[in-house]
Coordinates of C-alpha atoms and ligand atoms in Angstrom, one line a residue:
M1 CA 99.6 125.2 85.5
A2 CA 101.5 121.8 86.0
D3 CA 103.1 123.1 89.1
I4 CA 99.8 124.0 90.6
R5 CA 98.6 120.5 89.8
Y6 CA 101.2 118.6 91.3
T7 CA 101.3 121.2 94.5
S8 CA 97.6 120.3 94.6
A9 CA 98.2 116.7 94.3
K10 CA 101.0 116.4 96.7
K11 CA 98.8 117.5 99.1
I12 CA 96.1 115.3 98.6
Y13 CA 98.2 112.3 98.7
A14 CA 100.1 113.7 101.8
S15 CA 96.8 113.4 103.5
Y16 CA 96.4 109.8 102.9
G17 CA 100.0 109.5 104.3
V18 CA 101.7 109.3 100.9
D19 CA 104.8 111.1 100.0
T20 CA 104.7 111.7 96.1
E21 CA 108.4 113.2 96.0
A22 CA 109.3 109.4 97.5
A23 CA 107.3 107.7 95.0
I24 CA 108.6 110.1 92.0
G25 CA 112.5 109.3 93.1
T26 CA 111.8 105.3 93.6
L27 CA 110.1 105.1 90.1
S28 CA 112.9 106.9 88.3
A29 CA 115.5 104.3 89.6
V30 CA 113.6 101.2 88.9
P31 CA 115.0 99.4 85.9
V32 CA 112.6 97.8 83.3
S33 CA 114.0 95.5 80.9
V34 CA 113.0 96.5 77.2
H35 CA 112.8 94.0 75.0
C36 CA 114.7 94.5 71.6
W37 CA 112.0 92.3 69.5
Q38 CA 109.3 94.6 69.4
G39 CA 110.7 96.5 66.3
D40 CA 111.2 93.8 64.0
D41 CA 108.5 91.5 64.5
V42 CA 111.0 89.1 66.6
I43 CA 113.0 88.3 63.5
G44 CA 116.4 89.1 64.6
F45 CA 119.7 89.3 62.2
D46 CA 121.3 85.7 62.0
G47 CA 119.1 84.3 59.0
S48 CA 116.1 83.9 59.5
D49 CA 112.9 85.6 57.8
S50 CA 109.8 83.9 59.9
L51 CA 109.0 83.3 63.5
S52 CA 108.7 79.5 64.5
G53 CA 108.5 78.0 67.9
G54 CA 104.8 78.5 68.7
I55 CA 104.9 82.5 68.8
Q56 CA 103.8 84.5 66.2
T57 CA 103.2 88.1 65.2
T58 CA 100.4 89.3 63.8
G59 CA 99.9 92.5 61.4
N60 CA 102.1 93.9 58.5
Y61 CA 102.0 97.7 59.5
P62 CA 104.6 99.3 57.2
G63 CA 108.1 100.2 58.7
R64 CA 109.2 96.8 60.4
A65 CA 113.5 97.4 61.0
R66 CA 114.7 95.3 58.5
T67 CA 118.6 96.0 59.6
P68 CA 120.7 96.3 62.3
E69 CA 120.9 99.7 61.8
E70 CA 117.1 100.6 61.4
L71 CA 116.8 98.7 64.5
F72 CA 119.4 100.7 66.6
A73 CA 118.0 103.9 65.2
D74 CA 114.1 102.5 66.1
I75 CA 115.1 101.8 69.6
A76 CA 117.0 104.9 70.4
E77 CA 113.7 106.8 69.4
A78 CA 111.6 105.0 71.5
M79 CA 113.6 105.1 74.2
R80 CA 113.7 108.8 74.3
L81 CA 110.0 108.6 74.6
M82 CA 110.3 106.2 77.6
P83 CA 110.6 107.7 80.8
G84 CA 112.8 105.9 84.0
T85 CA 115.8 103.6 84.3
K86 CA 116.0 101.3 81.2
R87 CA 117.8 98.0 80.3
L88 CA 117.7 96.4 77.0
N89 CA 116.5 92.8 76.7
L90 CA 118.6 91.1 73.9
H91 CA 117.8 87.9 72.0
A92 CA 121.0 85.9 71.1
S93 CA 119.7 85.9 67.5
Y94 CA 120.4 89.3 66.9
A95 CA 124.0 88.8 67.1
F96 CA 126.1 90.8 64.5
L97 CA 128.1 88.3 62.8
G98 CA 129.5 90.4 59.6
A99 CA 131.5 88.2 57.4
D100 CA 131.1 85.2 59.6
K101 CA 127.2 85.4 58.5
G102 CA 126.7 81.6 56.8
K103 CA 129.8 80.4 58.6
V104 CA 129.0 80.5 62.3
D105 CA 126.0 78.8 63.9
R106 CA 124.2 79.8 67.2
D107 CA 126.3 77.2 68.9
G108 CA 129.5 79.0 68.1
Y109 CA 128.5 82.6 69.0
T110 CA 130.9 84.9 71.3
Y111 CA 130.6 88.0 72.9
E112 CA 132.3 89.5 69.6
Y113 CA 129.1 89.5 68.3
F114 CA 127.3 91.5 70.7
K115 CA 129.7 94.2 71.4
P116 CA 128.1 96.8 69.2
W117 CA 124.9 96.4 71.1
V118 CA 127.2 97.5 74.3
E119 CA 128.4 100.3 72.7
F120 CA 124.7 101.5 71.8
A121 CA 123.5 100.4 75.1
K122 CA 126.1 102.5 76.7
G123 CA 125.5 105.5 74.4
L124 CA 122.0 105.6 75.3
G125 CA 122.8 105.4 79.1
L126 CA 121.2 102.2 79.5
D127 CA 121.4 100.2 83.1
G128 CA 122.4 97.3 81.3
I129 CA 121.7 94.4 78.9
D130 CA 119.8 90.9 79.6
F131 CA 120.2 88.2 77.3
N132 CA 118.4 85.2 75.7
P133 CA 119.3 82.3 74.4
T134 CA 117.6 81.5 71.0
F135 CA 115.6 78.4 70.7
F136 CA 113.3 79.4 67.9
G137 CA 113.6 80.5 64.4
H138 CA 116.2 78.1 63.4
P139 CA 116.5 75.0 61.3
K140 CA 118.4 72.7 63.6
M141 CA 115.1 72.6 66.1
K142 CA 114.2 69.3 64.9
D143 CA 110.0 68.2 65.1
G144 CA 109.7 71.3 67.0
L145 CA 112.1 69.9 69.8
T146 CA 115.2 71.8 71.0
L147 CA 116.9 70.9 74.6
S148 CA 114.4 68.0 74.8
S149 CA 115.2 66.4 71.8
P150 CA 115.8 62.5 71.8
D151 CA 118.1 63.4 68.7
E152 CA 121.3 63.7 70.6
E153 CA 123.4 66.1 67.7
T154 CA 120.0 68.5 68.2
R155 CA 120.3 68.3 71.8
R156 CA 123.9 68.9 71.8
F157 CA 123.7 71.9 69.9
W158 CA 121.2 73.5 72.0
V159 CA 123.3 72.8 75.1
E160 CA 126.1 74.4 73.6
H161 CA 123.8 77.4 72.3
G162 CA 122.8 77.6 76.0
R163 CA 126.4 77.4 77.2
R164 CA 127.8 80.1 74.9
S165 CA 124.7 82.5 76.1
L166 CA 125.7 82.0 79.3
E167 CA 129.1 83.1 78.3
I168 CA 128.3 86.0 76.3
A169 CA 126.1 86.8 79.4
A170 CA 129.0 87.1 82.2
E171 CA 130.7 89.5 79.5
L172 CA 127.4 91.7 79.5
G173 CA 127.2 92.1 83.4
K174 CA 130.8 92.9 83.6
A175 CA 130.8 95.5 80.7
F176 CA 128.0 97.3 82.8
G177 CA 129.1 96.2 86.2
K178 CA 125.2 94.8 87.0
P179 CA 124.5 91.0 86.8
C180 CA 122.8 89.9 83.7
L181 CA 119.5 88.1 83.8
V182 CA 119.3 85.0 81.2
N183 CA 116.0 84.0 80.3
I184 CA 115.7 80.3 78.8
W185 CA 112.7 79.5 76.9
I186 CA 112.2 76.6 74.9
P187 CA 109.2 76.3 72.2
D188 CA 109.6 72.4 72.8
G189 CA 106.1 70.6 72.8
F190 CA 103.7 68.5 70.7
K191 CA 100.9 69.3 68.4
D192 CA 98.8 66.1 69.5
V193 CA 98.7 63.5 72.1
P194 CA 102.2 62.4 73.1
A195 CA 103.1 58.8 73.6
D196 CA 105.7 60.1 76.4
R197 CA 105.5 63.0 78.5
L198 CA 108.3 62.1 81.2
G199 CA 111.1 61.5 78.6
P200 CA 111.1 65.0 77.1
R201 CA 111.2 66.5 80.4
L202 CA 114.1 64.1 81.6
R203 CA 115.8 65.2 78.7
L204 CA 115.2 68.9 79.3
K205 CA 116.2 68.3 83.1
R206 CA 119.6 67.0 82.0
S207 CA 120.4 69.7 79.1
L208 CA 119.7 72.4 81.6
D209 CA 122.2 70.9 83.9
E210 CA 125.2 70.4 81.2
M211 CA 124.2 74.0 80.2
L212 CA 124.4 75.7 83.7
E213 CA 127.5 73.6 84.8
G214 CA 130.0 76.2 85.7
Y215 CA 128.1 79.4 84.8
D216 CA 129.7 82.8 86.3
K217 CA 127.5 83.3 89.4
Q218 CA 128.8 86.7 89.9
W219 CA 127.4 88.2 86.4
V220 CA 124.7 85.7 85.5
V221 CA 121.4 85.4 87.0
P222 CA 119.7 82.5 85.0
A223 CA 116.1 82.0 84.9
V224 CA 113.3 79.6 83.6
E225 CA 110.0 80.3 81.6
S226 CA 107.4 78.1 81.8
K227 CA 104.2 78.1 79.6
V228 CA 101.1 76.1 79.0
F229 CA 100.8 75.5 75.1
G230 CA 101.9 77.3 71.6
I231 CA 100.4 78.0 68.7
G232 CA 100.9 74.3 66.9
L233 CA 102.1 72.6 70.1
E234 CA 98.7 72.7 71.7
S235 CA 98.8 69.3 73.6
Y236 CA 102.0 69.4 75.6
T237 CA 104.4 71.8 76.6
V238 CA 107.8 69.9 78.2
G239 CA 109.0 73.3 79.9
S240 CA 105.7 73.6 82.0
N241 CA 105.1 75.5 85.0
E242 CA 105.6 72.6 87.7
F243 CA 108.8 71.3 85.6
Y244 CA 110.6 75.0 86.0
Q245 CA 109.3 75.7 89.6
N246 CA 110.8 72.5 90.7
Y247 CA 113.8 72.7 88.4
A248 CA 114.7 76.5 89.9
A249 CA 114.1 75.4 93.3
S250 CA 116.3 72.8 93.2
R251 CA 119.1 74.1 91.2
G252 CA 119.4 77.4 93.1
I253 CA 118.0 79.6 89.9
C254 CA 115.3 81.8 89.3
C255 CA 111.6 81.5 87.8
L256 CA 110.3 83.9 85.1
L257 CA 106.6 84.4 85.1
D258 CA 105.4 85.7 82.0
N259 CA 101.8 86.7 82.3
G260 CA 100.3 85.4 79.0
H261 CA 102.0 81.7 80.0
Y262 CA 99.1 80.6 82.5
H263 CA 95.6 79.8 81.9
P264 CA 93.2 82.7 81.8
L265 CA 91.9 82.6 85.4
E266 CA 95.5 82.6 87.0
Y267 CA 97.1 85.4 87.7
V268 CA 100.6 86.4 88.0
S269 CA 100.2 89.0 90.7
D270 CA 99.0 86.4 92.9
K271 CA 102.2 83.9 91.6
I272 CA 104.8 86.9 92.7
P273 CA 104.2 86.6 96.3
A274 CA 103.9 83.0 96.5
L275 CA 107.4 82.8 94.8
L276 CA 108.9 85.6 96.9
A277 CA 108.3 83.4 100.0
F278 CA 110.9 81.1 98.7
Y279 CA 113.1 83.0 96.3
D280 CA 115.4 86.0 96.5
T281 CA 114.7 86.5 92.8
V282 CA 111.9 86.7 90.5
A283 CA 111.5 87.8 87.0
L284 CA 108.9 88.7 85.1
H285 CA 107.8 89.0 81.0
V286 CA 105.1 91.5 81.2
T287 CA 102.7 91.3 78.5
R288 CA 99.2 91.3 77.6
G289 CA 97.3 88.0 76.7
V290 CA 93.9 88.5 74.7
R291 CA 92.0 85.2 74.7
W292 CA 95.5 83.5 74.3
D293 CA 99.3 84.2 74.8
S294 CA 98.9 87.1 71.9
D295 CA 101.8 89.0 73.2
H296 CA 99.3 92.5 72.8
V297 CA 100.7 95.8 73.9
V298 CA 101.0 96.0 77.7
L299 CA 98.1 98.5 78.9
F300 CA 97.4 100.4 81.9
E301 CA 94.9 97.7 83.2
D302 CA 93.7 96.0 86.2
E303 CA 96.2 93.2 86.5
L304 CA 99.3 95.4 85.6
K305 CA 98.3 97.2 88.7
E306 CA 98.1 94.3 90.8
I307 CA 101.6 93.1 89.6
A308 CA 102.8 96.4 90.5
K309 CA 100.9 96.5 93.7
E310 CA 102.7 92.9 94.7
I311 CA 106.1 94.4 93.6
V312 CA 105.9 97.5 95.6
R313 CA 104.0 96.7 98.8
N314 CA 106.0 93.9 99.2
D315 CA 109.5 95.5 99.0
A316 CA 110.5 93.6 96.3
L317 CA 111.7 96.4 93.8
S318 CA 115.0 94.9 93.7
K319 CA 114.1 91.2 93.8
V320 CA 111.5 91.2 90.9
K321 CA 113.4 91.4 87.7
I322 CA 110.8 93.3 85.2
G323 CA 111.1 92.7 81.6
L324 CA 108.5 93.3 78.6
D325 CA 107.5 90.8 76.3
Y326 CA 105.0 91.9 73.6
F327 CA 104.9 92.1 69.7
D328 CA 102.4 93.7 68.0
A329 CA 103.2 94.6 64.0
S330 CA 99.8 95.9 63.5
I331 CA 100.2 99.5 64.6
N332 CA 103.4 101.8 64.8
R333 CA 106.0 99.4 66.5
I334 CA 107.5 102.8 68.1
S335 CA 104.4 103.5 69.7
A336 CA 103.8 100.0 70.6
W337 CA 106.9 99.9 72.3
V338 CA 106.3 103.1 74.2
T339 CA 102.9 102.7 75.0
G340 CA 103.8 99.2 76.8
Q341 CA 106.9 100.9 78.6
R342 CA 105.0 103.5 80.1
A343 CA 102.0 101.4 81.0
M344 CA 104.3 99.4 83.0
Q345 CA 105.8 102.8 84.5
K346 CA 102.3 104.3 85.4
A347 CA 101.5 100.9 87.2
L348 CA 104.5 101.1 89.1
L349 CA 103.6 104.8 89.8
Y350 CA 100.1 103.7 90.9
A351 CA 101.5 101.3 93.5
L352 CA 103.8 103.7 94.7
L353 CA 101.1 106.3 95.5
L354 CA 99.3 103.8 97.4
P355 CA 98.9 103.9 101.3
H356 CA 99.8 100.3 101.7
A357 CA 100.8 100.4 105.4
K358 CA 97.5 101.5 106.4
M359 CA 95.6 99.0 104.2
K360 CA 97.7 96.1 105.5
E361 CA 96.8 97.1 109.0
L362 CA 93.1 97.0 108.2
Q363 CA 93.6 93.6 106.5
D364 CA 95.0 92.4 109.9
E365 CA 92.4 94.0 112.0
G366 CA 89.6 92.3 109.9
N367 CA 88.5 95.9 108.9
F368 CA 87.5 94.6 105.5
T369 CA 84.8 97.6 105.2
E370 CA 87.4 100.4 105.7
L371 CA 90.0 98.5 103.5
M372 CA 87.1 98.3 100.7
Y373 CA 86.3 102.0 101.3
L374 CA 90.0 103.0 101.1
Q375 CA 91.0 101.0 98.0
E376 CA 88.2 102.5 95.9
E377 CA 88.9 105.8 97.3
A378 CA 92.5 105.3 96.2
K379 CA 91.4 104.6 92.4
L380 CA 90.7 108.6 91.8
L381 CA 93.3 110.3 93.4
P382 CA 95.0 112.6 91.4
M383 CA 98.0 110.2 89.7
E384 CA 97.9 111.9 86.5
D385 CA 99.3 115.2 88.1
V386 CA 102.1 113.4 89.7
W387 CA 102.7 111.2 86.3
A388 CA 103.2 114.6 84.4
E389 CA 105.8 115.6 87.3
Y390 CA 107.7 112.7 86.6
L391 CA 107.5 113.1 82.8
A392 CA 108.8 117.1 83.2
R393 CA 111.2 115.8 85.6
T394 CA 112.5 113.3 83.2
G395 CA 112.5 115.2 80.2
C396 CA 110.1 112.8 78.4
P397 CA 107.3 114.6 76.3
D398 CA 104.1 114.3 77.6
R399 CA 102.1 113.8 74.2
Y400 CA 104.7 111.4 72.6
Y401 CA 102.3 110.7 69.8
D402 CA 103.3 113.8 67.8
E403 CA 106.9 112.3 68.2
I404 CA 105.6 109.0 66.7
V405 CA 103.8 110.6 63.5
R406 CA 107.1 112.8 62.8
Y407 CA 109.4 109.8 63.0
E408 CA 107.0 107.9 60.9
S409 CA 107.0 110.5 58.3
K410 CA 110.2 111.1 58.1
I411 CA 112.0 107.8 58.8
L412 CA 109.1 104.9 58.5
K413 CA 107.6 106.0 55.4
E414 CA 110.8 105.3 53.7
R415 CA 111.2 101.6 54.5
K416 CA 109.1 100.1 51.3
Ligands
LIG501 C1 107.2 83.0 74.3 C2 107.8 83.5 75.4 C3 109.3 84.1 75.2 C4 109.1 85.0 73.9 C5 110.7 86.0 73.7 C6 110.9 86.3 72.4 O1 106.1 82.6 74.5 O2 107.1 84.3 76.0 O3 109.6 84.8 76.0 O4 108.4 85.7 73.8 O5 111.6 85.1 74.0
LIG502 ZN1 107.6 85.7 77.7

């Protein structure tokens, strides 16, 4: 049955000039960086027991991973249900400190503390590890500030954490023979009307320059992530979009666009080609904001399709680094992980199955009537059959909900 359906879909797509075999082949090779933090509500291993820094998880569904062992098991289970090429996106707060816990702080982290992750990721056959210094969930944030703090000791602590993170990332890159993306996001901002908006930005600029001095250009790709506001930090964000775009452009590093980090009528799908006109690399945090930067589970929705279309039709699959960033604690966390990753994969497949050359031609000819007709036709083409074939070839179960239920009743239920 599946065979018949795929054969028929292949023919239908071919009649539009689309090669489903090529689409499946391309999709299986695109790396998607899967965030480690969906499994434990962004808490980490290094001492924090709650989230701070303007971000929040909501919900208290049972089964949160409370230990490194539990998180490893959950990631392995989730990844088993995720088709395609995967990388692991790690935060520094997930360091294995062992006997050094309580003795070493984030300004003293080294690659040693992350070796278990490397072994783990290699065991799962992952493409590599990406890394994030963790500038939140820590007592050294002073008055909500880290790299932009006017307190020199605080600022230096975080600069050192950033430097250490870049060093760790170089080792991670070498370990997999692929560059490691290091995303810099800081929560710094103010709840209420600031008295000085420039000062913090000048300090952030200086801190970033100090952090990035001499980083390993072969193995590390640094990126900066802006946002509009955080919870409790509504009036001012030091690391705004304009700040980071100018910083990245002037320093030859990369921008990371999180699609929850803009005003609701601004679209990251439109920002991708704008940046591709100037940058070789653009990084993404794919998320889903509902009314605010809520980090809901990514779903197969219009804006996600547009994002995927901009990556695919601009031949930018190797230029755009796709990473996931959502955290839902109100449903089974493994299901949340898998659903979001599959939505990203579906969106990429959707985009890979569109007759882009023909559509561009119609646009350039000014034939907007036929373009609209074709865009509407394309929406109902039998992508489901190609998706099912893709899953079968990657060995991933089609109906993964049964697997979620099994793991929940066997493993998660035991976590009281
Ligand atoms: C926060 C940013 C940031 C974090 C992760 C955990 O608003 O999106 O990327 O979600 O680093
Ligand atoms: Zn993000």
